Amino acid sequence: MSTLHGFLFQVYPYVCFTVFVIGSLIRFDQNQYSWKSDSSQMLRSGLLRWGSNLFHFGVLFLFFGHMVGLFTPHSVYGIFMSASTKQMLAVSAGGVAGAMCFVGLTMLLYRRLFDDRIRHTSHASDIAVLVVLWVQLTLGLLTLPQSLKHSDGSAMLLLSDWAQRIVTLRPVDATAIASLHWSFQVHIVLGVTIFLLFPFSRLVHVWSGFGAAAYLFRPYQVMRSRRLNVPPGQDLPGQPSAVPSSTVPEAIKNPAATR
């Protein structure tokens, strides 16, 4: 194992995840007005409608698919599914979702680069994030043929073991990861790099997207509005004085007389 492999697969992930968590907290605390997706829909919708829907559906499927695939212990799914079956399922489902995501992301990147109106209102980080995601997605699609060559599920088991050891703070065998095809290695490195870039880009709006799930459990809001031409203090629901009548002008002039 080289020193570079040791750093990339044993140390670098912790650097990225630390910056991801602490950087997100600092940005939310210090610069909340920048915590947004910077949508350009108002400038021109066009490709955005199809591109955004395809991209977000595909990337959410891939994200949760990676979470389940990498962090579910083999002892859990091994009861009803072999490693080879799981790998073929991941290749099939991931291939479909990856293709959808690739088409949508390509449309978004094309729009960002070649639509003059969008291009001139974009930040450099907006384009950089799309390029990084496009390269990462392309690398992910390139790993599919390599996964088919390991139909016994050996590559998937190596990657799962590495990911589970990272999140549980156990020693990592970087030599095993270094033995995989280069597309897997670069895909891993660029994947954790996205977490490093996360707090410094528009990607922070992902936090808000997951946080919106809290609205499902939030109590109803009680809205009160002042009725037209009703004096203050007499606009409570159910009160006779809350209903405008012919005496409203007099009530406005002399509120005490109507009490």
mmCIF file of C-alpha atoms in Angstrom:
data_model
loop_
_atom_site.group_PDB
_atom_site.id
_atom_site.type_symbol
_atom_site.label_atom_id
_atom_site.label_comp_id
_atom_site.label_asym_id
_atom_site.label_seq_id
_atom_site.Cartn_x
_atom_site.Cartn_y
_atom_site.Cartn_z
ATOM 1 C CA MET A 1 0.000 0.000 0.000
ATOM 2 C CA SER A 2 1.374 3.394 -0.989
ATOM 3 C CA THR A 3 1.313 6.445 1.240
ATOM 4 C CA LEU A 4 -1.096 8.093 -1.178
ATOM 5 C CA HIS A 5 -3.603 5.250 -0.905
ATOM 6 C CA GLY A 6 -3.286 5.302 2.863
ATOM 7 C CA PHE A 7 -4.091 9.016 2.946
ATOM 8 C CA LEU A 8 -6.952 8.883 0.414
ATOM 9 C CA PHE A 9 -8.805 5.949 1.939
ATOM 10 C CA GLN A 10 -7.885 6.213 5.629
ATOM 11 C CA VAL A 11 -7.434 9.926 6.444
ATOM 12 C CA TYR A 12 -9.035 11.995 3.691
ATOM 13 C CA PRO A 13 -12.635 10.797 4.332
ATOM 14 C CA TYR A 14 -12.447 12.024 7.935
ATOM 15 C CA VAL A 15 -11.101 15.397 6.781
ATOM 16 C CA CYS A 16 -13.994 15.769 4.337
ATOM 17 C CA PHE A 17 -16.710 14.704 6.781
ATOM 18 C CA THR A 18 -15.357 16.982 9.514
ATOM 19 C CA VAL A 19 -15.392 19.996 7.189
ATOM 20 C CA PHE A 20 -18.839 18.936 5.984
ATOM 21 C CA VAL A 21 -20.402 19.012 9.455
ATOM 22 C CA ILE A 22 -18.523 21.906 11.054
ATOM 23 C CA GLY A 23 -18.530 24.005 7.878
ATOM 24 C CA SER A 24 -22.301 23.599 7.460
ATOM 25 C CA LEU A 25 -22.925 24.654 11.061
ATOM 26 C CA ILE A 26 -20.685 27.713 10.744
ATOM 27 C CA ARG A 27 -22.283 28.810 7.476
ATOM 28 C CA PHE A 28 -25.785 28.437 8.897
ATOM 29 C CA ASP A 29 -24.792 30.443 11.952
ATOM 30 C CA GLN A 30 -22.798 33.162 10.217
ATOM 31 C CA ASN A 31 -24.346 33.564 6.774
ATOM 32 C CA GLN A 32 -27.937 32.345 6.667
ATOM 33 C CA TYR A 33 -28.894 34.595 3.755
ATOM 34 C CA SER A 34 -26.581 32.549 1.514
ATOM 35 C CA TRP A 35 -28.317 29.317 2.554
ATOM 36 C CA LYS A 36 -30.338 28.793 -0.615
ATOM 37 C CA SER A 37 -30.394 26.958 -3.924
ATOM 38 C CA ASP A 38 -30.004 30.135 -6.028
ATOM 39 C CA SER A 39 -32.636 28.895 -8.461
ATOM 40 C CA SER A 40 -32.654 30.549 -11.889
ATOM 41 C CA GLN A 41 -36.194 29.459 -12.744
ATOM 42 C CA MET A 42 -37.445 33.056 -12.841
ATOM 43 C CA LEU A 43 -34.882 33.918 -15.497
ATOM 44 C CA ARG A 44 -35.793 31.084 -17.843
ATOM 45 C CA SER A 45 -37.532 27.789 -17.136
ATOM 46 C CA GLY A 46 -37.084 25.932 -20.442
ATOM 47 C CA LEU A 47 -34.773 22.979 -19.845
ATOM 48 C CA LEU A 48 -34.982 23.481 -16.092
ATOM 49 C CA ARG A 49 -38.334 21.721 -15.766
ATOM 50 C CA TRP A 50 -37.201 18.431 -17.291
ATOM 51 C CA GLY A 51 -33.574 18.687 -16.236
ATOM 52 C CA SER A 52 -34.294 19.449 -12.598
ATOM 53 C CA ASN A 53 -36.929 16.730 -12.213
ATOM 54 C CA LEU A 54 -34.815 14.038 -13.861
ATOM 55 C CA PHE A 55 -31.728 15.058 -11.912
ATOM 56 C CA HIS A 56 -33.359 15.270 -8.497
ATOM 57 C CA PHE A 57 -35.295 12.031 -8.864
ATOM 58 C CA GLY A 58 -32.182 10.209 -10.045
ATOM 59 C CA VAL A 59 -29.786 11.673 -7.498
ATOM 60 C CA LEU A 60 -32.126 11.002 -4.559
ATOM 61 C CA PHE A 61 -32.540 7.392 -5.654
ATOM 62 C CA LEU A 62 -28.771 7.033 -6.023
ATOM 63 C CA PHE A 63 -28.073 8.683 -2.676
ATOM 64 C CA PHE A 64 -30.404 6.471 -0.673
ATOM 65 C CA GLY A 65 -29.391 3.464 -2.754
ATOM 66 C CA HIS A 66 -25.750 4.053 -1.838
ATOM 67 C CA MET A 67 -26.660 4.505 1.817
ATOM 68 C CA VAL A 68 -28.591 1.241 1.962
ATOM 69 C CA GLY A 69 -26.120 -0.657 -0.193
ATOM 70 C CA LEU A 70 -22.963 0.453 1.586
ATOM 71 C CA PHE A 71 -24.101 0.591 5.194
ATOM 72 C CA THR A 72 -26.353 -2.461 5.455
ATOM 73 C CA PRO A 73 -24.290 -5.303 6.978
ATOM 74 C CA HIS A 74 -24.082 -8.487 4.944
ATOM 75 C CA SER A 75 -25.447 -10.420 7.917
ATOM 76 C CA VAL A 76 -28.727 -8.471 7.605
ATOM 77 C CA TYR A 77 -29.537 -8.869 3.911
ATOM 78 C CA GLY A 78 -27.702 -12.189 3.621
ATOM 79 C CA ILE A 79 -30.697 -13.890 5.245
ATOM 80 C CA PHE A 80 -32.808 -13.465 2.103
ATOM 81 C CA MET A 81 -30.352 -12.314 -0.592
ATOM 82 C CA SER A 82 -26.854 -13.302 -1.704
ATOM 83 C CA ALA A 83 -24.114 -10.761 -2.304
ATOM 84 C CA SER A 84 -24.154 -11.471 -6.040
ATOM 85 C CA THR A 85 -27.922 -10.921 -6.227
ATOM 86 C CA LYS A 86 -27.618 -7.661 -4.345
ATOM 87 C CA GLN A 87 -24.862 -6.479 -6.677
ATOM 88 C CA MET A 88 -26.923 -7.274 -9.784
ATOM 89 C CA LEU A 89 -29.896 -5.460 -8.257
ATOM 90 C CA ALA A 90 -27.685 -2.454 -7.528
ATOM 91 C CA VAL A 91 -26.284 -2.459 -11.065
ATOM 92 C CA SER A 92 -29.771 -2.670 -12.630
ATOM 93 C CA ALA A 93 -31.558 -0.126 -10.442
ATOM 94 C CA GLY A 94 -28.519 2.127 -10.205
ATOM 95 C CA GLY A 95 -28.040 2.028 -13.951
ATOM 96 C CA VAL A 96 -31.592 3.213 -14.629
ATOM 97 C CA ALA A 97 -31.468 5.944 -11.980
ATOM 98 C CA GLY A 98 -27.969 6.927 -13.085
ATOM 99 C CA ALA A 99 -29.066 7.295 -16.703
ATOM 100 C CA MET A 100 -31.994 9.512 -15.675
ATOM 101 C CA CYS A 101 -29.745 11.592 -13.454
ATOM 102 C CA PHE A 102 -27.123 11.871 -16.197
ATOM 103 C CA VAL A 103 -29.645 13.172 -18.744
ATOM 104 C CA GLY A 104 -31.085 15.676 -16.272
ATOM 105 C CA LEU A 105 -27.691 16.888 -15.067
ATOM 106 C CA THR A 106 -26.419 17.262 -18.634
ATOM 107 C CA MET A 107 -29.444 19.432 -19.439
ATOM 108 C CA LEU A 108 -28.806 21.579 -16.366
ATOM 109 C CA LEU A 109 -25.116 21.959 -17.160
ATOM 110 C CA TYR A 110 -25.817 22.800 -20.810
ATOM 111 C CA ARG A 111 -28.342 25.404 -19.721
ATOM 112 C CA ARG A 112 -25.919 26.910 -17.214
ATOM 113 C CA LEU A 113 -23.069 27.108 -19.748
ATOM 114 C CA PHE A 114 -24.737 28.017 -23.032
ATOM 115 C CA ASP A 115 -27.736 30.129 -22.067
ATOM 116 C CA ASP A 116 -26.268 33.642 -22.000
ATOM 117 C CA ARG A 117 -28.825 34.969 -19.555
ATOM 118 C CA ILE A 118 -28.212 32.134 -17.094
ATOM 119 C CA ARG A 119 -24.456 32.135 -17.669
ATOM 120 C CA HIS A 120 -24.039 35.804 -16.793
ATOM 121 C CA THR A 121 -26.016 35.482 -13.570
ATOM 122 C CA SER A 122 -24.240 32.334 -12.370
ATOM 123 C CA HIS A 123 -21.490 32.181 -9.785
ATOM 124 C CA ALA A 124 -18.330 30.257 -10.546
ATOM 125 C CA SER A 125 -19.221 27.852 -7.738
ATOM 126 C CA ASP A 126 -22.573 27.075 -9.411
ATOM 127 C CA ILE A 127 -20.842 25.826 -12.537
ATOM 128 C CA ALA A 128 -18.089 24.095 -10.573
ATOM 129 C CA VAL A 129 -20.615 22.096 -8.541
ATOM 130 C CA LEU A 130 -22.453 20.942 -11.665
ATOM 131 C CA VAL A 131 -19.179 19.925 -13.326
ATOM 132 C CA VAL A 132 -18.032 17.976 -10.261
ATOM 133 C CA LEU A 133 -21.382 16.200 -10.006
ATOM 134 C CA TRP A 134 -21.348 15.429 -13.746
ATOM 135 C CA VAL A 135 -17.853 13.920 -13.537
ATOM 136 C CA GLN A 136 -18.800 11.949 -10.429
ATOM 137 C CA LEU A 137 -21.929 10.597 -12.101
ATOM 138 C CA THR A 138 -19.948 9.649 -15.202
ATOM 139 C CA LEU A 139 -17.445 7.770 -13.056
ATOM 140 C CA GLY A 140 -20.304 5.996 -11.312
ATOM 141 C CA LEU A 141 -21.687 4.829 -14.653
ATOM 142 C CA LEU A 142 -18.203 3.654 -15.657
ATOM 143 C CA THR A 143 -18.091 1.385 -12.610
ATOM 144 C CA LEU A 144 -21.129 -0.565 -13.824
ATOM 145 C CA PRO A 145 -19.225 -2.690 -16.397
ATOM 146 C CA GLN A 146 -16.551 -3.351 -13.769
ATOM 147 C CA SER A 147 -19.228 -4.425 -11.298
ATOM 148 C CA LEU A 148 -20.536 -6.940 -13.837
ATOM 149 C CA LYS A 149 -17.061 -8.448 -14.002
ATOM 150 C CA HIS A 150 -17.331 -9.103 -10.256
ATOM 151 C CA SER A 151 -20.710 -10.786 -10.415
ATOM 152 C CA ASP A 152 -19.907 -12.715 -7.237
ATOM 153 C CA GLY A 153 -20.313 -9.489 -5.255
ATOM 154 C CA SER A 154 -16.690 -9.353 -4.103
ATOM 155 C CA ALA A 155 -16.185 -5.706 -5.110
ATOM 156 C CA MET A 156 -19.384 -4.652 -3.383
ATOM 157 C CA LEU A 157 -18.380 -6.441 -0.192
ATOM 158 C CA LEU A 158 -14.994 -4.692 -0.184
ATOM 159 C CA LEU A 159 -16.587 -1.285 -0.651
ATOM 160 C CA SER A 160 -19.244 -1.952 1.998
ATOM 161 C CA ASP A 161 -16.648 -3.089 4.502
ATOM 162 C CA TRP A 162 -14.572 0.042 3.844
ATOM 163 C CA ALA A 163 -17.576 2.387 4.244
ATOM 164 C CA GLN A 164 -18.809 0.687 7.408
ATOM 165 C CA ARG A 165 -15.356 0.827 8.966
ATOM 166 C CA ILE A 166 -15.091 4.529 8.158
ATOM 167 C CA VAL A 167 -18.374 5.454 9.871
ATOM 168 C CA THR A 168 -17.717 3.214 12.879
ATOM 169 C CA LEU A 169 -14.158 4.547 13.340
ATOM 170 C CA ARG A 170 -12.532 1.151 12.884
ATOM 171 C CA PRO A 171 -9.173 0.504 11.167
ATOM 172 C CA VAL A 172 -9.441 0.556 7.376
ATOM 173 C CA ASP A 173 -7.580 -1.725 4.977
ATOM 174 C CA ALA A 174 -6.653 0.668 2.187
ATOM 175 C CA THR A 175 -4.758 -2.080 0.374
ATOM 176 C CA ALA A 176 -8.012 -3.844 -0.483
ATOM 177 C CA ILE A 177 -9.505 -0.671 -1.975
ATOM 178 C CA ALA A 178 -6.289 -0.013 -3.898
ATOM 179 C CA SER A 179 -6.686 -3.397 -5.588
ATOM 180 C CA LEU A 180 -9.980 -2.356 -7.209
ATOM 181 C CA HIS A 181 -10.310 -0.822 -10.664
ATOM 182 C CA TRP A 182 -9.246 2.811 -10.914
ATOM 183 C CA SER A 183 -12.828 3.937 -11.620
ATOM 184 C CA PHE A 184 -13.930 2.704 -8.175
ATOM 185 C CA GLN A 185 -11.029 4.479 -6.482
ATOM 186 C CA VAL A 186 -11.578 7.822 -8.204
ATOM 187 C CA HIS A 187 -15.327 7.520 -7.638
ATOM 188 C CA ILE A 188 -14.704 7.132 -3.900
ATOM 189 C CA VAL A 189 -12.248 10.018 -3.675
ATOM 190 C CA LEU A 190 -14.445 12.401 -5.660
ATOM 191 C CA GLY A 191 -17.484 11.274 -3.679
ATOM 192 C CA VAL A 192 -15.985 12.272 -0.326
ATOM 193 C CA THR A 193 -14.627 15.447 -1.943
ATOM 194 C CA ILE A 194 -18.209 16.515 -2.627
ATOM 195 C CA PHE A 195 -18.756 16.485 1.153
ATOM 196 C CA LEU A 196 -15.672 18.714 1.457
ATOM 197 C CA LEU A 197 -17.116 21.228 -1.031
ATOM 198 C CA PHE A 198 -20.625 21.030 0.401
ATOM 199 C CA PRO A 199 -20.495 23.895 2.966
ATOM 200 C CA PHE A 200 -18.956 26.302 0.442
ATOM 201 C CA SER A 201 -21.504 25.889 -2.334
ATOM 202 C CA ARG A 202 -25.223 25.931 -3.069
ATOM 203 C CA LEU A 203 -25.355 22.276 -2.048
ATOM 204 C CA VAL A 204 -26.187 23.397 1.497
ATOM 205 C CA HIS A 205 -29.825 23.647 0.426
ATOM 206 C CA VAL A 206 -29.885 19.845 0.600
ATOM 207 C CA TRP A 207 -29.983 20.193 4.393
ATOM 208 C CA SER A 208 -33.154 22.257 4.056
ATOM 209 C CA GLY A 209 -34.675 19.678 1.732
ATOM 210 C CA PHE A 210 -34.280 16.922 4.317
ATOM 211 C CA GLY A 211 -35.309 19.309 7.076
ATOM 212 C CA ALA A 212 -38.603 19.961 5.275
ATOM 213 C CA ALA A 213 -39.682 16.482 6.364
ATOM 214 C CA ALA A 214 -40.300 18.033 9.802
ATOM 215 C CA TYR A 215 -43.330 19.815 8.312
ATOM 216 C CA LEU A 216 -45.093 16.433 8.227
ATOM 217 C CA PHE A 217 -45.119 16.419 12.027
ATOM 218 C CA ARG A 218 -45.615 20.142 12.682
ATOM 219 C CA PRO A 219 -48.960 21.177 14.258
ATOM 220 C CA TYR A 220 -51.393 23.221 12.230
ATOM 221 C CA GLN A 221 -50.820 26.937 12.131
ATOM 222 C CA VAL A 222 -53.642 29.049 13.560
ATOM 223 C CA MET A 223 -54.057 32.070 11.330
ATOM 224 C CA ARG A 224 -55.913 35.194 12.457
ATOM 225 C CA SER A 225 -56.690 38.136 10.261
ATOM 226 C CA ARG A 226 -58.363 41.445 11.034
ATOM 227 C CA ARG A 227 -61.717 41.702 9.322
ATOM 228 C CA LEU A 228 -62.417 44.642 7.116
ATOM 229 C CA ASN A 229 -63.693 47.770 8.889
ATOM 230 C CA VAL A 230 -63.874 46.102 12.309
ATOM 231 C CA PRO A 231 -62.279 48.015 15.218
ATOM 232 C CA PRO A 232 -59.341 46.483 17.078
ATOM 233 C CA GLY A 233 -60.367 44.143 19.878
ATOM 234 C CA GLN A 234 -63.701 43.288 18.250
ATOM 235 C CA ASP A 235 -62.540 40.964 15.491
ATOM 236 C CA LEU A 236 -62.574 37.705 17.428
ATOM 237 C CA PRO A 237 -64.231 34.786 15.592
ATOM 238 C CA GLY A 238 -67.797 34.106 16.683
ATOM 239 C CA GLN A 239 -68.463 37.537 18.145
ATOM 240 C CA PRO A 240 -71.394 39.485 16.720
ATOM 241 C CA SER A 241 -69.192 42.546 16.441
ATOM 242 C CA ALA A 242 -66.903 40.596 14.116
ATOM 243 C CA VAL A 243 -69.587 40.770 11.412
ATOM 244 C CA PRO A 244 -69.677 44.129 9.620
ATOM 245 C CA SER A 245 -73.016 45.860 9.892
ATOM 246 C CA SER A 246 -74.595 49.223 9.238
ATOM 247 C CA THR A 247 -73.241 50.484 12.558
ATOM 248 C CA VAL A 248 -69.631 49.875 11.588
ATOM 249 C CA PRO A 249 -68.906 53.519 10.734
ATOM 250 C CA GLU A 250 -70.247 54.566 14.145
ATOM 251 C CA ALA A 251 -68.224 51.843 15.848
ATOM 252 C CA ILE A 252 -65.078 53.094 14.169
ATOM 253 C CA LYS A 253 -65.755 56.652 15.281
ATOM 254 C CA ASN A 254 -66.684 55.671 18.833
ATOM 255 C CA PRO A 255 -65.472 52.138 19.750
ATOM 256 C CA ALA A 256 -66.421 52.557 23.402
ATOM 257 C CA ALA A 257 -70.081 53.057 22.509
ATOM 258 C CA THR A 258 -70.350 49.617 20.961
ATOM 259 C CA ARG A 259 -68.926 47.670 23.929
#
